[in-house]
PDB file of C-alpha atoms in Angstrom:
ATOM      1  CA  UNK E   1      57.553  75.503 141.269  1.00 36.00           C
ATOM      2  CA  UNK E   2      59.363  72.500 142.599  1.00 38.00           C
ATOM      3  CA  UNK E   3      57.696  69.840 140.184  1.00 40.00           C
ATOM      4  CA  UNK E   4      58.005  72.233 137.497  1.00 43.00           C
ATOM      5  CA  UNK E   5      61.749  71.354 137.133  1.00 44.00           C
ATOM      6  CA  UNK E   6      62.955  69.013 134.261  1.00 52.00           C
ATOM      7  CA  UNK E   7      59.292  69.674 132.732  1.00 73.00           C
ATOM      8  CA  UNK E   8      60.168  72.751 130.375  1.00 94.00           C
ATOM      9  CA  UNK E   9      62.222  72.989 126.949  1.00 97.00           C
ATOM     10  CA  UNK E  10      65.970  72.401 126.630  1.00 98.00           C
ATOM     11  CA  UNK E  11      67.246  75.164 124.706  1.00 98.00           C
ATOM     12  CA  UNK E  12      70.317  75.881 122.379  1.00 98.00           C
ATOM     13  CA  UNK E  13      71.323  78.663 120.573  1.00 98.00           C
ATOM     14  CA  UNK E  14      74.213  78.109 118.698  1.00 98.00           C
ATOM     15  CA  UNK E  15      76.050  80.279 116.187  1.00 98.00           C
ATOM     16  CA  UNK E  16      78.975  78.859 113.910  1.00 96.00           C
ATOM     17  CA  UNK E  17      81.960  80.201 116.463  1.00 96.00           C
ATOM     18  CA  UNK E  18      79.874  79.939 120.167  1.00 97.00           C
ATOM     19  CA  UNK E  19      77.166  78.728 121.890  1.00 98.00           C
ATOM     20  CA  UNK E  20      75.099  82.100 122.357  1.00 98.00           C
ATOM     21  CA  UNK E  21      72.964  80.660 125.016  1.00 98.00           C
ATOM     22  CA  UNK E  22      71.594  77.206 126.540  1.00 97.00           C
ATOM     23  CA  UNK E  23      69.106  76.754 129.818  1.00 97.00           C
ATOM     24  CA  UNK E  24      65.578  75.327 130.422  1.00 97.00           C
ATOM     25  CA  UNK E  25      63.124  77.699 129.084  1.00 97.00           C
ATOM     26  CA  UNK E  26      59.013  77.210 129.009  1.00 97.00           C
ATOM     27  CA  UNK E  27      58.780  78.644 125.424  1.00 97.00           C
ATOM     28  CA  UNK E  28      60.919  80.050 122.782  1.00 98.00           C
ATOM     29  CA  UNK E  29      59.584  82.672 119.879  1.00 98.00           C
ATOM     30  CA  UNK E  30      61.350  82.775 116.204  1.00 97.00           C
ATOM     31  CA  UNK E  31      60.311  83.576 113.114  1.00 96.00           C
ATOM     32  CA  UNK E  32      61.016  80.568 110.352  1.00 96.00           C
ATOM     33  CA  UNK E  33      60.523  81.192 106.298  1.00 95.00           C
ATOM     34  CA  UNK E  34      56.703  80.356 107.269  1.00 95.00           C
ATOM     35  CA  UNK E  35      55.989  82.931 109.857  1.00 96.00           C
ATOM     36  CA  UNK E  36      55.975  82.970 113.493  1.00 96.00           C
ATOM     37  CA  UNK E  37      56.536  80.004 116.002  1.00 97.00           C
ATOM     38  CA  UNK E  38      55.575  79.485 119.609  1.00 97.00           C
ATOM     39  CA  UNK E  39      57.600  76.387 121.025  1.00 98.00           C
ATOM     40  CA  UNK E  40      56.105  74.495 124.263  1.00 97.00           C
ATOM     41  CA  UNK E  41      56.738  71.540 126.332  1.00 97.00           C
ATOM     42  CA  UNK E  42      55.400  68.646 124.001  1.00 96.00           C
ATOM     43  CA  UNK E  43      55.391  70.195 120.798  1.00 96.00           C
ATOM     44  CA  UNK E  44      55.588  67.770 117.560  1.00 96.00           C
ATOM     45  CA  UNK E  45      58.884  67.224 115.995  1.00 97.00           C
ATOM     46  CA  UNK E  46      60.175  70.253 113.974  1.00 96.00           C
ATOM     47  CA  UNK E  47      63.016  71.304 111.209  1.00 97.00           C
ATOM     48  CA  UNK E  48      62.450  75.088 110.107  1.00 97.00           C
ATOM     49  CA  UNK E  49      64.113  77.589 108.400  1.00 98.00           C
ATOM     50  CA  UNK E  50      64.810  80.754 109.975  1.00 97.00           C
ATOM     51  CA  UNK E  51      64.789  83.605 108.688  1.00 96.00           C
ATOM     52  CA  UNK E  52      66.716  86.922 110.259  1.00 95.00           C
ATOM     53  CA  UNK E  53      64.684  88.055 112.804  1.00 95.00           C
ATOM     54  CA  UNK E  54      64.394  87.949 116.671  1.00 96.00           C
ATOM     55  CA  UNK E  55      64.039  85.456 118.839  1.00 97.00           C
ATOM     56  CA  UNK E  56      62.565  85.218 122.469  1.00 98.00           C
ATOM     57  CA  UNK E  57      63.480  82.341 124.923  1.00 98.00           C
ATOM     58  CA  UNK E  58      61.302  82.365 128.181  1.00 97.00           C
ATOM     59  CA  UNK E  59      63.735  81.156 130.677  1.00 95.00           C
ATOM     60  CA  UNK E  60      63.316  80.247 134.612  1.00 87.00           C
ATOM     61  CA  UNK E  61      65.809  83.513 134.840  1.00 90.00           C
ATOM     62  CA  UNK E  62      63.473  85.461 132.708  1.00 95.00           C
ATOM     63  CA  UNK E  63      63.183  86.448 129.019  1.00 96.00           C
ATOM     64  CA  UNK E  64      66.298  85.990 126.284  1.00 97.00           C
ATOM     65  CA  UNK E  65      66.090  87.947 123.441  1.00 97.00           C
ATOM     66  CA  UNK E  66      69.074  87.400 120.650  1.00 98.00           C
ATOM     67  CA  UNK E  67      68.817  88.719 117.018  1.00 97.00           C
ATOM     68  CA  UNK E  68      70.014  86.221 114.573  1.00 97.00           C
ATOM     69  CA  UNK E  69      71.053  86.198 111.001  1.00 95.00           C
ATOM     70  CA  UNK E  70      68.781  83.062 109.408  1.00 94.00           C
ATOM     71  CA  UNK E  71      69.595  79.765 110.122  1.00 97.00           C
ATOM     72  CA  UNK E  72      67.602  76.361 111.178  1.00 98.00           C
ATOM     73  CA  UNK E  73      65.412  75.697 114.433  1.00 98.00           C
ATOM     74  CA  UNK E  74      65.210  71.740 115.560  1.00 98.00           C
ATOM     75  CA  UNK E  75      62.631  70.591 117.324  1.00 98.00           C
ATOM     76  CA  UNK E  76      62.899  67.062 118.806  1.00 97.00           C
ATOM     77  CA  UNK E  77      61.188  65.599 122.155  1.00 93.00           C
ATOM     78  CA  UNK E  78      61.340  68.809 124.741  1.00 96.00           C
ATOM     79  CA  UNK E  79      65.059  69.503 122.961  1.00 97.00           C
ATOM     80  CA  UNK E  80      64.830  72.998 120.456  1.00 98.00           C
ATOM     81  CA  UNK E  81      68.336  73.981 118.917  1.00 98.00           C
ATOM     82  CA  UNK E  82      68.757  76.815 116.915  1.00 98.00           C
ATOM     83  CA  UNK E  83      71.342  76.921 114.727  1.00 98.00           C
ATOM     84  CA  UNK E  84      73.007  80.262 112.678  1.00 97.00           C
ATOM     85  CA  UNK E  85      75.832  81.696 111.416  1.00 95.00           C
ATOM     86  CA  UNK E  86      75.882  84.737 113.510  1.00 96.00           C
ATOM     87  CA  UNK E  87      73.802  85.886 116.714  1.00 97.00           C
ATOM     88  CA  UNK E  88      74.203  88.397 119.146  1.00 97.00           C
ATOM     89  CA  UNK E  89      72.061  88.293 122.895  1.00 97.00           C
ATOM     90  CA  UNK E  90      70.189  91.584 123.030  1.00 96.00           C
ATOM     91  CA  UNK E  91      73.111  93.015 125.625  1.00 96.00           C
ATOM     92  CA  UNK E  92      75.384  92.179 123.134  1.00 96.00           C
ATOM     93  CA  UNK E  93      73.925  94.297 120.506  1.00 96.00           C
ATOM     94  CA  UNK E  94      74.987  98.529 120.467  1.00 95.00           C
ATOM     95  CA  UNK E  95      71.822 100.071 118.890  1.00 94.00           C
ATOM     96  CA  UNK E  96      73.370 103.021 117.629  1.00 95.00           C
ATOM     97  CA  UNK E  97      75.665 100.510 115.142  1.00 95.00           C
ATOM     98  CA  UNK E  98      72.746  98.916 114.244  1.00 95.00           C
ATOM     99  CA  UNK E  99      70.561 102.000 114.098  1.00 95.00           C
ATOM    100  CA  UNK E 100      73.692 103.127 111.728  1.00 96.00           C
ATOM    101  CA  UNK E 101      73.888  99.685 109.745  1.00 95.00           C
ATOM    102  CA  UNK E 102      69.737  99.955 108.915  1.00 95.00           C
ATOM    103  CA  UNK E 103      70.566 103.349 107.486  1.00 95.00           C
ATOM    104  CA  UNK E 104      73.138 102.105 105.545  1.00 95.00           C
ATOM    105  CA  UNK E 105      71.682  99.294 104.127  1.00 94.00           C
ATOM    106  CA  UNK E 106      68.078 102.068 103.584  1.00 94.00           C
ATOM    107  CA  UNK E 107      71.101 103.515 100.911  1.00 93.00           C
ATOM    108  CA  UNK E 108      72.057 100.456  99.186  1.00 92.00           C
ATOM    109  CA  UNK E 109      70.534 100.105  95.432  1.00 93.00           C
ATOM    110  CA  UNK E 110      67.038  97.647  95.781  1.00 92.00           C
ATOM    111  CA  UNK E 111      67.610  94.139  95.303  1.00 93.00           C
ATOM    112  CA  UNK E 112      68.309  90.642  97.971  1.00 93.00           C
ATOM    113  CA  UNK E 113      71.628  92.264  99.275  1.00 92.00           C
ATOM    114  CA  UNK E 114      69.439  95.863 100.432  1.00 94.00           C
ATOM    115  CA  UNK E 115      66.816  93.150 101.596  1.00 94.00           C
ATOM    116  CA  UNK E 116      69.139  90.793 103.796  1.00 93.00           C
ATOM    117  CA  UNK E 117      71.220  93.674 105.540  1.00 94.00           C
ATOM    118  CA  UNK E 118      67.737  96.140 106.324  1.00 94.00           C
ATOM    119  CA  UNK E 119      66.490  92.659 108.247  1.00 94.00           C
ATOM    120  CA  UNK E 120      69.822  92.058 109.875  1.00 94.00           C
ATOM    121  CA  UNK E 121      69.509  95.267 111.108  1.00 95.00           C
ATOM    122  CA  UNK E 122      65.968  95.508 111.954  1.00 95.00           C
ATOM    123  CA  UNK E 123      66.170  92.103 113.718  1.00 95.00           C
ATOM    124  CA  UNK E 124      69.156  93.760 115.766  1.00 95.00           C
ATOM    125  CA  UNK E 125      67.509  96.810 116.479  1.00 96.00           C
ATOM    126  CA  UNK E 126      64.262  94.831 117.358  1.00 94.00           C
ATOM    127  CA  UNK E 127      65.779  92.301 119.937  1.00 96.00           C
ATOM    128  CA  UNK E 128      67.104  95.153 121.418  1.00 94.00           C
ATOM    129  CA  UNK E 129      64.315  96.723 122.113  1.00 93.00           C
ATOM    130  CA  UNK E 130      62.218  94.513 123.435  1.00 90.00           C
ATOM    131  CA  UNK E 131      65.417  93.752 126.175  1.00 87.00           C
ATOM    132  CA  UNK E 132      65.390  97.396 127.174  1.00 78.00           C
TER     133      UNK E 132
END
């Protein structure tokens, strides 16, 4: 484990008013406009758009999960950022508000607004989830 050190992904996530989280990590899971993406040590240069999901950081503590609400994910050398307006870590996030927001948004008339707060939600409730 020794000569592992300095060899795995240097990871930001970053929402407009904090810096959610930062460490070494061996591979980080989001979901961009595209689908699904597994980072690695080494992969090719990157610029992505998110989409609101969540996302998974492997970490030398253990696994991250953080819901956030769209945004970009930057891929350069061993360096991923992820950038977003708003992002909670999975202890962050109280289920039974977001459990409470995905039934409110279930109400609201069809259309992008319904749309954008049901996968808010869902990404809430999901990161949480997979924490607990």
């Amino acid at each position: 484990m020794a000569d592992e050190v300095g060899t795995g992904l240097q990871v930001e996530l970053v929402a407009a008013d904090r810096t959610v989280w930062s460490g070494e990590a061996s591979m980080v899971i989001a979901r961009t406009t595209e689908g699904d993406l597994g980072v690695l040590p080494g992969h090719a240069p990157l610029l992505s758009l998110l989409t609101e999901a969540a996302v998974e950081i492997s970490s030398v503590e253990g696994v991250v999960h953080a819901a956030v609400d769209g945004g970009f994910l930057s891929v350069a050398g061993d360096r991923v950022s992820i950038l977003t307006e708003h992002a909670l870590l999975a202890e962050e996030i109280k289920i039974d508000e977001a459990k409470a927001a995905l039934e409110a948004a279930e109400g609201l008339p069809t259309g992008d607004e319904r749309e954008l707060h049901l996968r808010r939600a869902q990404a809430r409730i999901r990161a949480a989830e997979k924490a607990g």
